[in-house]
């Protein structure tokens, strides 16, 4: 006889948790044990998947929060950069004029972005699949015409 080495009892499979099946076990007993083991395996795998998804969701939430923080700091950096441009222009002209020029440039950029965005929104509206609907209507018409023949 060879000595069996103990197997770890952690993880998805636990080979030593179940007694060895005797050679004289009936088919009914074997099927019962198989059903129990498959059921336990499915439950263990479901728990493992749940734990994995919980950890991934937690990491996703933290990552999204960090991206939000990065966006906020980028916004503040852009505001400071705009202020720097105003202050630099104020060295060669009155401060109010420098601020007005920068504001007008920013409004011009916003206007261009709004027009481009409006064009893209018009391309995407109405948000229904018009080509697919017309295709289905054509199919229905064809089927009706075929049925009348």
Coordinates of C-alpha atoms in Angstrom, one line a residue:
X1 CA 0.0 0.0 0.0
X2 CA 1.2 3.5 -0.7
X3 CA 0.6 6.3 1.8
X4 CA -1.6 9.0 0.4
X5 CA -0.4 12.5 0.7
X6 CA -2.7 14.9 2.4
X7 CA -4.3 17.4 0.0
X8 CA -5.1 21.0 0.9
X9 CA -8.6 21.8 2.0
X10 CA -8.8 25.2 0.5
X11 CA -9.8 26.4 -2.9
X12 CA -12.6 25.3 -5.2
X13 CA -11.9 21.5 -5.0
X14 CA -11.6 19.7 -1.7
X15 CA -10.7 16.1 -2.5
X16 CA -10.4 15.0 1.1
X17 CA -13.8 16.3 2.2
X18 CA -15.7 13.3 0.9
X19 CA -15.1 9.7 1.9
X20 CA -13.9 7.3 -0.7
X21 CA -16.6 5.5 -2.6
X22 CA -16.6 1.8 -1.8
X23 CA -16.5 -0.6 -4.7
X24 CA -19.8 -2.1 -3.6
X25 CA -21.7 1.2 -3.8
X26 CA -25.0 1.0 -5.8
X27 CA -25.7 3.1 -8.8
X28 CA -28.3 5.0 -6.9
X29 CA -25.7 5.9 -4.2
X30 CA -23.2 6.9 -6.8
X31 CA -25.7 9.2 -8.6
X32 CA -26.8 10.7 -5.3
X33 CA -23.1 11.5 -4.4
X34 CA -22.6 12.9 -7.9
X35 CA -25.6 15.1 -7.6
X36 CA -24.4 16.4 -4.2
X37 CA -20.9 17.0 -5.4
X38 CA -22.1 18.8 -8.6
X39 CA -24.4 20.9 -6.5
X40 CA -21.6 21.8 -4.0
X41 CA -19.3 22.6 -6.9
X42 CA -21.8 25.0 -8.5
X43 CA -22.4 26.7 -5.2
X44 CA -18.7 27.1 -4.6
X45 CA -18.1 28.5 -8.1
X46 CA -21.0 30.9 -7.7
X47 CA -19.5 32.2 -4.4
X48 CA -16.1 32.5 -6.0
X49 CA -17.6 34.5 -9.0
X50 CA -19.5 36.7 -6.6
X51 CA -16.4 37.5 -4.6
X52 CA -14.5 38.2 -7.7
X53 CA -17.2 40.5 -9.1
X54 CA -17.4 42.3 -5.8
X55 CA -13.6 43.0 -5.8
X56 CA -13.7 44.1 -9.4
X57 CA -16.7 46.5 -8.8
X58 CA -14.8 47.9 -5.8
X59 CA -11.7 48.5 -8.0
X60 CA -13.9 50.0 -10.8
X61 CA -15.5 52.4 -8.3
X62 CA -12.1 53.5 -6.9
X63 CA -10.7 54.0 -10.4
X64 CA -13.7 56.0 -11.5
X65 CA -13.4 58.2 -8.5
X66 CA -9.7 58.8 -9.2
X67 CA -10.5 59.7 -12.9
X68 CA -13.1 62.2 -11.5
X69 CA -10.5 63.7 -9.3
X70 CA -8.0 63.9 -12.1
X71 CA -10.6 65.7 -14.3
X72 CA -11.3 68.2 -11.5
X73 CA -7.6 69.0 -11.1
X74 CA -7.2 69.3 -14.8
X75 CA -10.1 71.8 -14.8
X76 CA -8.4 73.8 -12.1
X77 CA -5.1 73.7 -14.0
X78 CA -6.8 75.0 -17.1
X79 CA -8.4 77.8 -15.1
X80 CA -4.9 78.8 -13.7
X81 CA -3.5 78.6 -17.3
X82 CA -6.2 81.0 -18.5
X83 CA -5.5 83.3 -15.6
X84 CA -1.8 83.2 -16.6
X85 CA -2.6 84.3 -20.1
X86 CA -4.7 87.2 -18.8
X87 CA -1.9 88.3 -16.5
X88 CA 0.7 88.0 -19.3
X89 CA -1.5 90.1 -21.6
X90 CA -2.0 92.6 -18.8
X91 CA 1.7 93.4 -19.0
X92 CA 1.2 95.0 -22.4
X93 CA -2.4 96.3 -22.1
X94 CA -4.9 97.2 -19.4
X95 CA -6.0 94.2 -17.3
X96 CA -9.7 94.6 -18.2
X97 CA -8.9 94.5 -21.9
X98 CA -6.7 91.4 -21.4
X99 CA -9.5 89.6 -19.6
X100 CA -12.0 90.7 -22.2
X101 CA -9.9 89.3 -25.1
X102 CA -9.4 86.0 -23.3
X103 CA -13.1 85.7 -22.5
X104 CA -14.0 86.4 -26.2
X105 CA -11.5 83.8 -27.4
X106 CA -13.0 81.3 -24.9
X107 CA -16.6 82.1 -26.0
X108 CA -15.5 81.7 -29.7
X109 CA -14.1 78.2 -28.9
X110 CA -17.3 77.3 -27.0
X111 CA -19.4 78.5 -30.0
X112 CA -17.4 76.3 -32.5
X113 CA -17.7 73.3 -30.2
X114 CA -21.5 73.9 -29.8
X115 CA -22.0 74.1 -33.5
X116 CA -20.0 70.9 -34.1
X117 CA -21.9 69.2 -31.3
X118 CA -25.3 70.3 -32.6
X119 CA -24.5 68.9 -36.1
X120 CA -23.5 65.5 -34.5
X121 CA -26.7 65.5 -32.4
X122 CA -28.8 66.2 -35.5
X123 CA -27.2 63.3 -37.3
X124 CA -28.1 61.0 -34.4
X125 CA -31.7 62.1 -33.9
X126 CA -34.3 60.8 -33.8
X127 CA -32.7 58.0 -31.7
X128 CA -34.6 55.2 -33.5
X129 CA -33.3 52.8 -36.1
X130 CA -35.1 54.4 -39.1
X131 CA -33.3 52.2 -41.7
X132 CA -34.2 49.0 -39.9
X133 CA -37.8 50.2 -39.5
X134 CA -38.1 50.9 -43.2
X135 CA -36.5 47.6 -44.0
X136 CA -39.0 45.7 -41.8
X137 CA -41.9 47.6 -43.4
X138 CA -40.6 46.6 -46.8
X139 CA -40.4 43.0 -45.7
X140 CA -44.0 43.1 -44.4
X141 CA -45.2 44.6 -47.7
X142 CA -43.4 41.8 -49.6
X143 CA -44.8 39.1 -47.4
X144 CA -48.4 40.6 -47.8
X145 CA -48.0 40.7 -51.6
X146 CA -46.7 37.1 -51.6
X147 CA -49.6 35.9 -49.5
X148 CA -52.2 37.5 -51.8
X149 CA -50.9 35.6 -54.9

